[in-house]
Short mmCIF file of N, CA and C in Angstrom, two decimals:
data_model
loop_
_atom_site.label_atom_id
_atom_site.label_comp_id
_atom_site.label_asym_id
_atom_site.label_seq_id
_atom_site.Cartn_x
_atom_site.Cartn_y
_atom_site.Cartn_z
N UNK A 1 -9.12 114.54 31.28
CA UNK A 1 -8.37 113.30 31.15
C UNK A 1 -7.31 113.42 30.06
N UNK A 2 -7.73 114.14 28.92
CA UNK A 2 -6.41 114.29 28.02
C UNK A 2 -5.65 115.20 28.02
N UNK A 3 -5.77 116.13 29.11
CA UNK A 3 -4.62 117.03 29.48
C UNK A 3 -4.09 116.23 30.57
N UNK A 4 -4.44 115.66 31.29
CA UNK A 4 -3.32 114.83 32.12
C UNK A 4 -2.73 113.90 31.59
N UNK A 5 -3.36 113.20 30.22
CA UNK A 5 -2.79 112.14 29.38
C UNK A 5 -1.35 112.84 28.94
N UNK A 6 -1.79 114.20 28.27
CA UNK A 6 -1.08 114.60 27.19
C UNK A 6 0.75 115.33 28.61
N UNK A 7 0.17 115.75 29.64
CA UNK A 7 1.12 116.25 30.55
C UNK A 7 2.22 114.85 31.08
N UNK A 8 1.58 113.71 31.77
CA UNK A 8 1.84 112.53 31.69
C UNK A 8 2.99 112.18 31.10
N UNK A 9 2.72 112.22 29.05
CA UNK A 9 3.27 112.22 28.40
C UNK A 9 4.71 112.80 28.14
N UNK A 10 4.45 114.42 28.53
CA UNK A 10 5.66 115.83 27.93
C UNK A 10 6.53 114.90 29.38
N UNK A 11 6.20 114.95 30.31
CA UNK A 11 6.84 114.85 31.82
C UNK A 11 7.74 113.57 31.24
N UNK A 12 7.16 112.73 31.49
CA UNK A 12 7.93 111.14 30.77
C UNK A 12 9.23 111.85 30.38
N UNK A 13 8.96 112.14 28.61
CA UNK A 13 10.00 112.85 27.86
C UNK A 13 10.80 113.53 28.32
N UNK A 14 10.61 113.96 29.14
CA UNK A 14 11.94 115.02 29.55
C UNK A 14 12.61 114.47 30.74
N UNK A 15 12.37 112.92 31.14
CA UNK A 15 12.63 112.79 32.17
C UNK A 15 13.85 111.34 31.29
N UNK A 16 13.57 111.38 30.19
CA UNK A 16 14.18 110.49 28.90
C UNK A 16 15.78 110.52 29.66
N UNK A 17 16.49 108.96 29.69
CA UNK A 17 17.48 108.64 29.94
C UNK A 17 18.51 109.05 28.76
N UNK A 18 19.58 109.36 28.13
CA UNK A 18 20.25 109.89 26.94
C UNK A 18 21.42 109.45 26.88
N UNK A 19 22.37 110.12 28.21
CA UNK A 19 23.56 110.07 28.44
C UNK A 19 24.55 108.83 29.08
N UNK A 20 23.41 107.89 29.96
CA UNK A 20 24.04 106.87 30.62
C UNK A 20 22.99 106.05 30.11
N UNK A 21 23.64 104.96 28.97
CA UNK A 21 23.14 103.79 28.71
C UNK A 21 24.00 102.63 28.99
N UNK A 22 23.16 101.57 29.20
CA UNK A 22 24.04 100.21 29.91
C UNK A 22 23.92 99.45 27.96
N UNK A 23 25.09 98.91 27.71
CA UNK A 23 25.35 98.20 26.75
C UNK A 23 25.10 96.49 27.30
N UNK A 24 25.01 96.27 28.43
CA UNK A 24 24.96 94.80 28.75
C UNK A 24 23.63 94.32 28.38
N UNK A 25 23.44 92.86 27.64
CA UNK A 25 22.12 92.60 27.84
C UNK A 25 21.76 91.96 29.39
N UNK A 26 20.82 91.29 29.98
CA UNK A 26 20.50 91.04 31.33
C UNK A 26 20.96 89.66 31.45
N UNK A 27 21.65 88.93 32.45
CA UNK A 27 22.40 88.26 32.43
C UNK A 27 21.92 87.31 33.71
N UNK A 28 20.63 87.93 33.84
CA UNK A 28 19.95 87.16 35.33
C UNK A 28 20.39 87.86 36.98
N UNK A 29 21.30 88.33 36.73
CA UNK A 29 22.59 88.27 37.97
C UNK A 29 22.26 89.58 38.32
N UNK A 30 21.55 90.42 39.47
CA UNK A 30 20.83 92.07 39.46
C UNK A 30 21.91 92.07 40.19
N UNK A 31 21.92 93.68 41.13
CA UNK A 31 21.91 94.38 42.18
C UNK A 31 21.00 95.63 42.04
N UNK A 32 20.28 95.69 43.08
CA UNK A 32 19.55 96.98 43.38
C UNK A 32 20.03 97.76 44.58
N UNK A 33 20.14 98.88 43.88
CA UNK A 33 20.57 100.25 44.73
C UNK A 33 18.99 101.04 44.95
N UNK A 34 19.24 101.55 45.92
CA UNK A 34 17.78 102.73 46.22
C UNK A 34 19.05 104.01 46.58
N UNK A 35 18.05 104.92 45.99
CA UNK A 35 18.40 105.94 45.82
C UNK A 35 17.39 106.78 46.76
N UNK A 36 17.12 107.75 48.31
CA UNK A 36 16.62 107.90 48.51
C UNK A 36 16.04 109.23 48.64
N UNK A 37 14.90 109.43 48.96
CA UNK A 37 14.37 110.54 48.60
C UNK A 37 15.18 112.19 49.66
N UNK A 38 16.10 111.25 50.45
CA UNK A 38 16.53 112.44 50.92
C UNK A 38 17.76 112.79 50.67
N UNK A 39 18.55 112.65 49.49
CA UNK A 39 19.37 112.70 48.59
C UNK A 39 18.92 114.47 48.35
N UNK A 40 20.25 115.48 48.83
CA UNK A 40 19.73 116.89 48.33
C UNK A 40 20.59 117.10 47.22
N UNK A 41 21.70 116.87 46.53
CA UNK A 41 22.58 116.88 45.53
C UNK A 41 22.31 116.54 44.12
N UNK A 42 21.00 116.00 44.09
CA UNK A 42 20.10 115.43 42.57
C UNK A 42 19.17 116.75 42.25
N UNK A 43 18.79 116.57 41.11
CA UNK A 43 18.13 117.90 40.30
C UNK A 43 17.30 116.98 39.95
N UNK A 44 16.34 117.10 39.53
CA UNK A 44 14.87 116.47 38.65
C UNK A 44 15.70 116.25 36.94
N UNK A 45 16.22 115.25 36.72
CA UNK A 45 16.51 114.94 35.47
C UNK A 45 17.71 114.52 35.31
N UNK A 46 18.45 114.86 36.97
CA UNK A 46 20.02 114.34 36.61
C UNK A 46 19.75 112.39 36.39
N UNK A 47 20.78 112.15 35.65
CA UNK A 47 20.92 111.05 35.04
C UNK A 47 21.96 110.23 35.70
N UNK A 48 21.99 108.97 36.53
CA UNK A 48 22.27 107.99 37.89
C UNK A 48 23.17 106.70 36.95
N UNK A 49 24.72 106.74 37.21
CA UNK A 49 24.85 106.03 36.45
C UNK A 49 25.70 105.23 37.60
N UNK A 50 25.43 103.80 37.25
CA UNK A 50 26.56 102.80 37.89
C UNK A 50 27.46 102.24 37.70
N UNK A 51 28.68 102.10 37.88
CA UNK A 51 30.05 101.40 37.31
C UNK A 51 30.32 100.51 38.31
N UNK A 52 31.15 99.98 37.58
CA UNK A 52 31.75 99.06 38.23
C UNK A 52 33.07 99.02 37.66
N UNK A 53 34.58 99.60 38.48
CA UNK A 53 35.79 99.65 37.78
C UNK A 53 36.37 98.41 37.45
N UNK A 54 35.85 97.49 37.71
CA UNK A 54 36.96 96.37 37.49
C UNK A 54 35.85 94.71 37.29
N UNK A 55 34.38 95.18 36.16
CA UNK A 55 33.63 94.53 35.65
C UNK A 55 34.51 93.78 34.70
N UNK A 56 33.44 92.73 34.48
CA UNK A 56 33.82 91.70 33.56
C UNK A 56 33.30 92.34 32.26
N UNK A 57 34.39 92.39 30.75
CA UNK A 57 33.73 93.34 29.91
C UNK A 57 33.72 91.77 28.69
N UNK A 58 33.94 90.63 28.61
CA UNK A 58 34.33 89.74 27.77
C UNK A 58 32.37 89.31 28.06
N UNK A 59 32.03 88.18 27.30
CA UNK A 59 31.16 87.81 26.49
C UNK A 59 31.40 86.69 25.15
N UNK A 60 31.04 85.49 26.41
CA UNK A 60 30.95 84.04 25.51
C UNK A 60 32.01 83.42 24.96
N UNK A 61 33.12 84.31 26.30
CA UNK A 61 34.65 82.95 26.36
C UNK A 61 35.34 83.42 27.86
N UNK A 62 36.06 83.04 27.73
CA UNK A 62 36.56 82.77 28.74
C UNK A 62 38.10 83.43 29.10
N UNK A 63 38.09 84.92 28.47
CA UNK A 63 39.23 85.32 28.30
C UNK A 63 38.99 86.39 29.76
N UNK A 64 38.30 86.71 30.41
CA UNK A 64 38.63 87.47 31.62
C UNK A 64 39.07 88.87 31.21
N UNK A 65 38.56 89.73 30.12
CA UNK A 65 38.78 90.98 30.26
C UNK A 65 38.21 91.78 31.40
N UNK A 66 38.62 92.78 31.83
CA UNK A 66 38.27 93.78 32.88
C UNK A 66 38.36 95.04 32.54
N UNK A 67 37.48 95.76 33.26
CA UNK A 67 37.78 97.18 33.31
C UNK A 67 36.35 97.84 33.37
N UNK A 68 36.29 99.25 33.25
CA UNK A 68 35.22 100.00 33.71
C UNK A 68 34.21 99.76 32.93
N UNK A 69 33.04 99.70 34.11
CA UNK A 69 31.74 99.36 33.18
C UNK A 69 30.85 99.93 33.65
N UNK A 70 29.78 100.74 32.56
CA UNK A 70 28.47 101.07 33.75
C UNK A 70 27.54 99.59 33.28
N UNK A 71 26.90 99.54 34.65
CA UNK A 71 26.30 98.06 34.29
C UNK A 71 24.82 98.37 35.36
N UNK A 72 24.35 100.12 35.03
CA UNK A 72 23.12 100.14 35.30
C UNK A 72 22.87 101.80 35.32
N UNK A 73 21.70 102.17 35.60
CA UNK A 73 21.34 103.50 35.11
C UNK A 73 20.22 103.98 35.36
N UNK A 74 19.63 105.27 35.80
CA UNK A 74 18.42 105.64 35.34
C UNK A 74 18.08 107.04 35.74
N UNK A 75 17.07 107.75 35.50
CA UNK A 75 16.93 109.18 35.79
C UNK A 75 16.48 109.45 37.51
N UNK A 76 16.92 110.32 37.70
CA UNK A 76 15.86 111.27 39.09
C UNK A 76 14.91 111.75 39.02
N UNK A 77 13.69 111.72 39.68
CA UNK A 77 13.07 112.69 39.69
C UNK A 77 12.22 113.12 40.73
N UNK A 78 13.26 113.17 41.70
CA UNK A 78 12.97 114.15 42.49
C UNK A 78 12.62 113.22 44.05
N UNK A 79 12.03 112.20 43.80
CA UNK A 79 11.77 110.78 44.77
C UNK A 79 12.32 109.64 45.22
N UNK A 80 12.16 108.86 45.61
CA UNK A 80 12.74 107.68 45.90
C UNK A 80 13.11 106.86 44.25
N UNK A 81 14.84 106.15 44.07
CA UNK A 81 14.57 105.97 42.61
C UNK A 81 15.43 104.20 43.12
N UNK A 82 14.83 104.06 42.32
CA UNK A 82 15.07 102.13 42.61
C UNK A 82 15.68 101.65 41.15
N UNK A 83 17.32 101.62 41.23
CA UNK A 83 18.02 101.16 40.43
C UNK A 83 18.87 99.86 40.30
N UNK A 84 18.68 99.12 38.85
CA UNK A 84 19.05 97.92 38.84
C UNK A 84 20.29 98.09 38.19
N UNK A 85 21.45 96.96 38.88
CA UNK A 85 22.61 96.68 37.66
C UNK A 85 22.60 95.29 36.98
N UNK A 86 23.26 95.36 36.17
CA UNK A 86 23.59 94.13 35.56
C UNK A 86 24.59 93.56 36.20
N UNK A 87 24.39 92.18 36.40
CA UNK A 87 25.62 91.36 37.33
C UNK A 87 26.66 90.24 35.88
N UNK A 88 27.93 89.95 36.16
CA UNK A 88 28.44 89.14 35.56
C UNK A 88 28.57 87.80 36.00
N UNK A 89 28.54 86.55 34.90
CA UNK A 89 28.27 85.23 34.83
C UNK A 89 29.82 85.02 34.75
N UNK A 90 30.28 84.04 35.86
CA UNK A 90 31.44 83.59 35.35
C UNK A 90 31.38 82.30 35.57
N UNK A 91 30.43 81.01 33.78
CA UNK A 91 30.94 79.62 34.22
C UNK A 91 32.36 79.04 33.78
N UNK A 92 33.49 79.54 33.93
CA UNK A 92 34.39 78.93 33.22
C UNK A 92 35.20 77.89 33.47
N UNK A 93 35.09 77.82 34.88
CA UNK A 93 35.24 76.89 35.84
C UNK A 93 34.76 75.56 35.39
N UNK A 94 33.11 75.73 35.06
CA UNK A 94 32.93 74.51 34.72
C UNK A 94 33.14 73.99 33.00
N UNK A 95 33.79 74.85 32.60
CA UNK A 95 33.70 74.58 31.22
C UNK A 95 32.87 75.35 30.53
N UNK A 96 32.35 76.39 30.99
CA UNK A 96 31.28 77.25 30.32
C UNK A 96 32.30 78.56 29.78
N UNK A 97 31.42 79.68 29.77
CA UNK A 97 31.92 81.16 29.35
C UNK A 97 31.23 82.10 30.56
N UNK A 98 32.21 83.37 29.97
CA UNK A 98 31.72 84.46 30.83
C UNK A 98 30.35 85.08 30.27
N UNK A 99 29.61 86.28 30.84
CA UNK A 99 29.20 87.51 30.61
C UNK A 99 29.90 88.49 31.37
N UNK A 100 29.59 89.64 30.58
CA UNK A 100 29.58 90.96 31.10
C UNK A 100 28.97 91.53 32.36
N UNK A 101 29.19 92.08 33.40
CA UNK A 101 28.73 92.91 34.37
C UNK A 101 29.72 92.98 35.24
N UNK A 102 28.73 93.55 36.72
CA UNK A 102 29.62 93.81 37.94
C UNK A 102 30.15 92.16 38.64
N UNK A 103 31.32 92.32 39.51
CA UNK A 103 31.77 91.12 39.66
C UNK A 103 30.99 91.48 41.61
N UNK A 104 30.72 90.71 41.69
CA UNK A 104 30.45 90.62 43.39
C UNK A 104 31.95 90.85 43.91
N UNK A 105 31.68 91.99 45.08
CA UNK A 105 32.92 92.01 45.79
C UNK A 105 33.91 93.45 45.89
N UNK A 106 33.24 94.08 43.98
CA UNK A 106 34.06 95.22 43.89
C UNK A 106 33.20 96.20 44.40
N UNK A 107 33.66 97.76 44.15
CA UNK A 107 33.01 98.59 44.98
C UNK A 107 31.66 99.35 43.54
N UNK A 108 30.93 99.32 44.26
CA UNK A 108 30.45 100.59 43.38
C UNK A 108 30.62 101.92 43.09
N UNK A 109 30.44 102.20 42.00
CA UNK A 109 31.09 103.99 41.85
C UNK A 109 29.99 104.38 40.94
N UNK A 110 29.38 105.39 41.58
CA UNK A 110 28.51 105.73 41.01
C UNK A 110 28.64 107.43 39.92
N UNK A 111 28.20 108.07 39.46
CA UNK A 111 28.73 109.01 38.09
C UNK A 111 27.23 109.57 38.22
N UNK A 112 27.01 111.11 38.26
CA UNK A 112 26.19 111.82 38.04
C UNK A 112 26.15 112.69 36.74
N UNK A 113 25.11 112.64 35.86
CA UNK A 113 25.29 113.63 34.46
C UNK A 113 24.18 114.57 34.74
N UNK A 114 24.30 116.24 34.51
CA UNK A 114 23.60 116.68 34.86
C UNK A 114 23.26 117.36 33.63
N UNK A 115 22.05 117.54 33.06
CA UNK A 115 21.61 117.67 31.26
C UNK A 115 21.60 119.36 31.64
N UNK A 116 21.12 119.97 32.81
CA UNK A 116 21.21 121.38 32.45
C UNK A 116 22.02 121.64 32.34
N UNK A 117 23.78 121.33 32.62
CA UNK A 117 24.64 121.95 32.57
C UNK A 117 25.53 121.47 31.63
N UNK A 118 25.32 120.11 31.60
CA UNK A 118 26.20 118.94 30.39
C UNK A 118 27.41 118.82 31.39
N UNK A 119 27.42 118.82 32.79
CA UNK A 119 28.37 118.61 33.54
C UNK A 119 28.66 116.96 33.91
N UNK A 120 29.77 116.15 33.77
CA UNK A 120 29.13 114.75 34.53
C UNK A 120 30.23 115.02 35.97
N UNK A 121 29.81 114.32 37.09
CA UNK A 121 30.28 114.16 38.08
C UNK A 121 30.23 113.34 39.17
N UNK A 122 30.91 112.81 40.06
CA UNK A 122 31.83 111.77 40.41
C UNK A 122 30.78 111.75 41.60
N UNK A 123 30.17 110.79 42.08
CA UNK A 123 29.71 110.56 43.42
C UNK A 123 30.22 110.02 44.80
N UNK A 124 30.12 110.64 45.10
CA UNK A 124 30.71 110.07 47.18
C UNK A 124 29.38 110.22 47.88
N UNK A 125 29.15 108.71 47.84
CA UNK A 125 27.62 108.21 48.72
C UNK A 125 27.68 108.27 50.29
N UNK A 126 26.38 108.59 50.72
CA UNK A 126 26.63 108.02 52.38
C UNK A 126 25.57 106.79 51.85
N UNK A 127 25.47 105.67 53.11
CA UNK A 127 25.12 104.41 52.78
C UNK A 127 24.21 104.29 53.59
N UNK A 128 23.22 104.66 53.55
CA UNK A 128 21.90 103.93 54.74
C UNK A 128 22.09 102.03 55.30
N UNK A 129 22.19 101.75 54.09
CA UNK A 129 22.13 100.03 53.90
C UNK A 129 22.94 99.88 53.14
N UNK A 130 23.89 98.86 53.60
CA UNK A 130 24.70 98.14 52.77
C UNK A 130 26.06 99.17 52.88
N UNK A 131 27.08 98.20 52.00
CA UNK A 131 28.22 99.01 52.01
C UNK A 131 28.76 100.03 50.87
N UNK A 132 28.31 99.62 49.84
CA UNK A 132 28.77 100.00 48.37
C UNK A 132 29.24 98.98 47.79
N UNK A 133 29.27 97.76 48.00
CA UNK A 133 29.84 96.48 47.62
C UNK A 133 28.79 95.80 46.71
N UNK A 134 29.56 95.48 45.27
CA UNK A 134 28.46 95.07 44.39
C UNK A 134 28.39 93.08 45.45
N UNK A 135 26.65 93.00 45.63
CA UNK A 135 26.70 91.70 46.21
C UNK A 135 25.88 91.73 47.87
N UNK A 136 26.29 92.99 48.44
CA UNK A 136 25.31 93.53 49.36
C UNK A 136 23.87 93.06 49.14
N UNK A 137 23.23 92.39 50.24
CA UNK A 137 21.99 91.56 49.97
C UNK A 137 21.07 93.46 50.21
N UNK A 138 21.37 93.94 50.67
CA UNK A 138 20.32 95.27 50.55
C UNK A 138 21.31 96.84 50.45
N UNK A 139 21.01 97.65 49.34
CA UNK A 139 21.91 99.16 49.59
C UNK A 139 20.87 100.19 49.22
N UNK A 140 21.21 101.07 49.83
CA UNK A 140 20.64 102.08 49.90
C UNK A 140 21.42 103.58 50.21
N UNK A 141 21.28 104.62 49.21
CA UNK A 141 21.90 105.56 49.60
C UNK A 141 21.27 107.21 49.70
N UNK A 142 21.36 107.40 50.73
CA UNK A 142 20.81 108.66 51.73
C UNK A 142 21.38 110.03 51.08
N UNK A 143 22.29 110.38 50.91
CA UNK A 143 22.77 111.39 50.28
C UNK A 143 24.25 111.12 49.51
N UNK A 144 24.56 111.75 48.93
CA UNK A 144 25.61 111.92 47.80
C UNK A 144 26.31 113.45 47.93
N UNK A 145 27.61 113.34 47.64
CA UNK A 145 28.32 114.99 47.34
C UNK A 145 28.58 114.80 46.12
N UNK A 146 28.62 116.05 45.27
CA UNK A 146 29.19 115.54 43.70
C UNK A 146 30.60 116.57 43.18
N UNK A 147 30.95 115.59 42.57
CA UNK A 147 32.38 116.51 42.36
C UNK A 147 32.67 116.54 40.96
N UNK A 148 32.44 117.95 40.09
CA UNK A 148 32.64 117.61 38.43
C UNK A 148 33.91 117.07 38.23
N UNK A 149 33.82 115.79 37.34
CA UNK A 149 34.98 115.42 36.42
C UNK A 149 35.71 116.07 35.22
N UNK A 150 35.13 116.93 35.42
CA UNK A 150 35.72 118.13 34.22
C UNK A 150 36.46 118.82 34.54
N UNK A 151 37.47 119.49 34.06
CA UNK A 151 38.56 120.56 34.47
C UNK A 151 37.79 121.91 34.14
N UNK A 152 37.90 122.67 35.28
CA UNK A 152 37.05 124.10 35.18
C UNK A 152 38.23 125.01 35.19
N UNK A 153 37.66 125.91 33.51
CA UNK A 153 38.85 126.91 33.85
C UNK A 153 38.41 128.01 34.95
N UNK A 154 39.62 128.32 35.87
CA UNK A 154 39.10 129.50 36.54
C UNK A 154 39.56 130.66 35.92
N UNK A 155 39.10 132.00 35.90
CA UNK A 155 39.59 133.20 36.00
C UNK A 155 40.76 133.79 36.85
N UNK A 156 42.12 134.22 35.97
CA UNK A 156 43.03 134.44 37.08
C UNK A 156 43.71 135.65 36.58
N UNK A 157 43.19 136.54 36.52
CA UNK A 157 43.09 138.19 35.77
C UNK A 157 44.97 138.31 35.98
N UNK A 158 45.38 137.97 37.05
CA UNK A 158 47.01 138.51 37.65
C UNK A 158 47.64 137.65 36.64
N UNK A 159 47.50 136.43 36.35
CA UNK A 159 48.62 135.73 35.68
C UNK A 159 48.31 136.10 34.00
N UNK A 160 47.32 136.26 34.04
CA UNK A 160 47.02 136.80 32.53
C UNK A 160 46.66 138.63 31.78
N UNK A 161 47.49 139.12 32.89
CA UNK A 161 47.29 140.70 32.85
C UNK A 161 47.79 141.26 31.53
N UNK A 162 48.81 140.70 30.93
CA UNK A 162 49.37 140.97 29.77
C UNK A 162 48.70 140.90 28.64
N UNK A 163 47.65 140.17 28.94
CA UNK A 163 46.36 139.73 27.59
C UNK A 163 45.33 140.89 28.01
N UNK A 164 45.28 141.64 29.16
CA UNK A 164 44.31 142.46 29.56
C UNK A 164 43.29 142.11 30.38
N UNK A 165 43.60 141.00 30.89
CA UNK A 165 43.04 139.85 32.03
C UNK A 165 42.73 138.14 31.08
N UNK A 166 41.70 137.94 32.01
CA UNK A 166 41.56 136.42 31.55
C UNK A 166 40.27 136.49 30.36
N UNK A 167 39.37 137.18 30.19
CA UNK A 167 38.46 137.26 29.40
C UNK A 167 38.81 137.33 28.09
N UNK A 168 40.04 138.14 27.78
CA UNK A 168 41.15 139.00 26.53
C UNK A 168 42.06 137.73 26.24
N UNK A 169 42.27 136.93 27.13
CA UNK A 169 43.37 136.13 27.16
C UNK A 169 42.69 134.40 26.63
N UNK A 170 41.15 133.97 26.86
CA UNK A 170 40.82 133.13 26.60
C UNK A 170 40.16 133.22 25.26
N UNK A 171 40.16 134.77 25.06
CA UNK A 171 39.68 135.18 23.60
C UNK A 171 40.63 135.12 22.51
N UNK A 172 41.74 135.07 23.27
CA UNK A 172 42.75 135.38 21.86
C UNK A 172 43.52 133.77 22.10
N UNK A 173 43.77 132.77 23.37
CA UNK A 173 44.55 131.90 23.38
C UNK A 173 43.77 130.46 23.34
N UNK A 174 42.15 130.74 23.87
CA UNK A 174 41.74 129.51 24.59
C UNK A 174 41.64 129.15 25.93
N UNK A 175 40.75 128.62 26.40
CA UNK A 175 40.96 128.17 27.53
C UNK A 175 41.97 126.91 28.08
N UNK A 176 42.38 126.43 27.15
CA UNK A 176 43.17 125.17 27.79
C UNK A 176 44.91 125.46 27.52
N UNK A 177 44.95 127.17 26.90
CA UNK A 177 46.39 127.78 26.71
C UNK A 177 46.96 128.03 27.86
N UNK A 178 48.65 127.10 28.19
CA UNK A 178 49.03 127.65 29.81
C UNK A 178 49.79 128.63 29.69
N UNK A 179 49.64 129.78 30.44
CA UNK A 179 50.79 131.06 30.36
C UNK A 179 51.06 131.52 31.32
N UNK A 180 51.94 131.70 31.40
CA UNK A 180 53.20 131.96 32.79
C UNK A 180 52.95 131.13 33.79
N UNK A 181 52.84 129.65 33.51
CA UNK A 181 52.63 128.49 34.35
C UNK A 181 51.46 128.40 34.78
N UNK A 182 49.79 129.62 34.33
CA UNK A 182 48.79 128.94 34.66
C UNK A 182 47.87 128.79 33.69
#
């Protein structure tokens, strides 16, 4: 019993959220995404983040800021993963204030971080249920492609022959040095 306590335990930990935290407090207002188990593009630990590009980012007036928000989050591991967002309050209409979250209507965009590699990357869902529309009474998504948001240097030995290839050339210039236009 206390080696399954103590395994239990290590497993948890490493399964620890880090990279995608939601700053919103809960605002009443969900959406749940399922994430499903036949998703082949997830690793055991990648980290599931939700945005919303054109969330409400203001809080307790009525000024209507916008812009990108993750407004939910959580790890993989390996199964079916059942994720909540935070939704935004807009009473201003009646004389009230806003909150923060997703606005019903916009799209979801979802962001993959992957801790073995420290790579993050861009998701393109297929949709079992629902559309991708924050407000969808049910979503669900079947698989994902991922595309790093990072600029990868490639190796290009010909344009950098003068350095003695690209290995000689990122040693002495950097990788983000352009020469002879690459």
């Amino acid at each position: 019993y206390i080696k399954f306590f103590i395994v239990t335990i290590l497993f948890s930990l490493s399964l620890s959220q880090e990279y995608f935290q939601v700053d919103f407090d809960n605002t009443g207002v969900s959406q749940l995404i399922i994430f499903q188990d036949s998703i082949t593009a997830l690793e055991n630990g990648d980290e599931i983040g939700i945005f919303d590009n054109n969330a409400i980012l203001n809080s307790g007036d009525c000024s209507s800021q916008t812009g990108e928000a993750l407004v939910g989050a959580g790890v993989w591991s390996g199964s079916q993963t059942e994720l909540v967002s935070v939704g935004s309050i807009d009473n201003c209409a009646f004389g009230g204030f806003q909150l923060p979250g997703f606005v019903n209507g916009n799209s979801v965009n979802i962001k993959v971080y992957r801790p073995s590699t420290g790579v993050e990357y861009s998701a393109t869902s297929t949709w079992s249920a629902g559309t991708g529309t924050f407000g969808d009474l049910f979503m669900a998504v079947s698989d994902m492609d991922l595309e790093s948001l990072e600029e990868v240097c490639e190796d290009d030995n010909d344009a950098t022959s003068a350095f003695g290839g690209c290995e000689a050339a990122v040693a002495a210039l950097g990788c983000d040095f352009v020469f002879g236009g690459s």
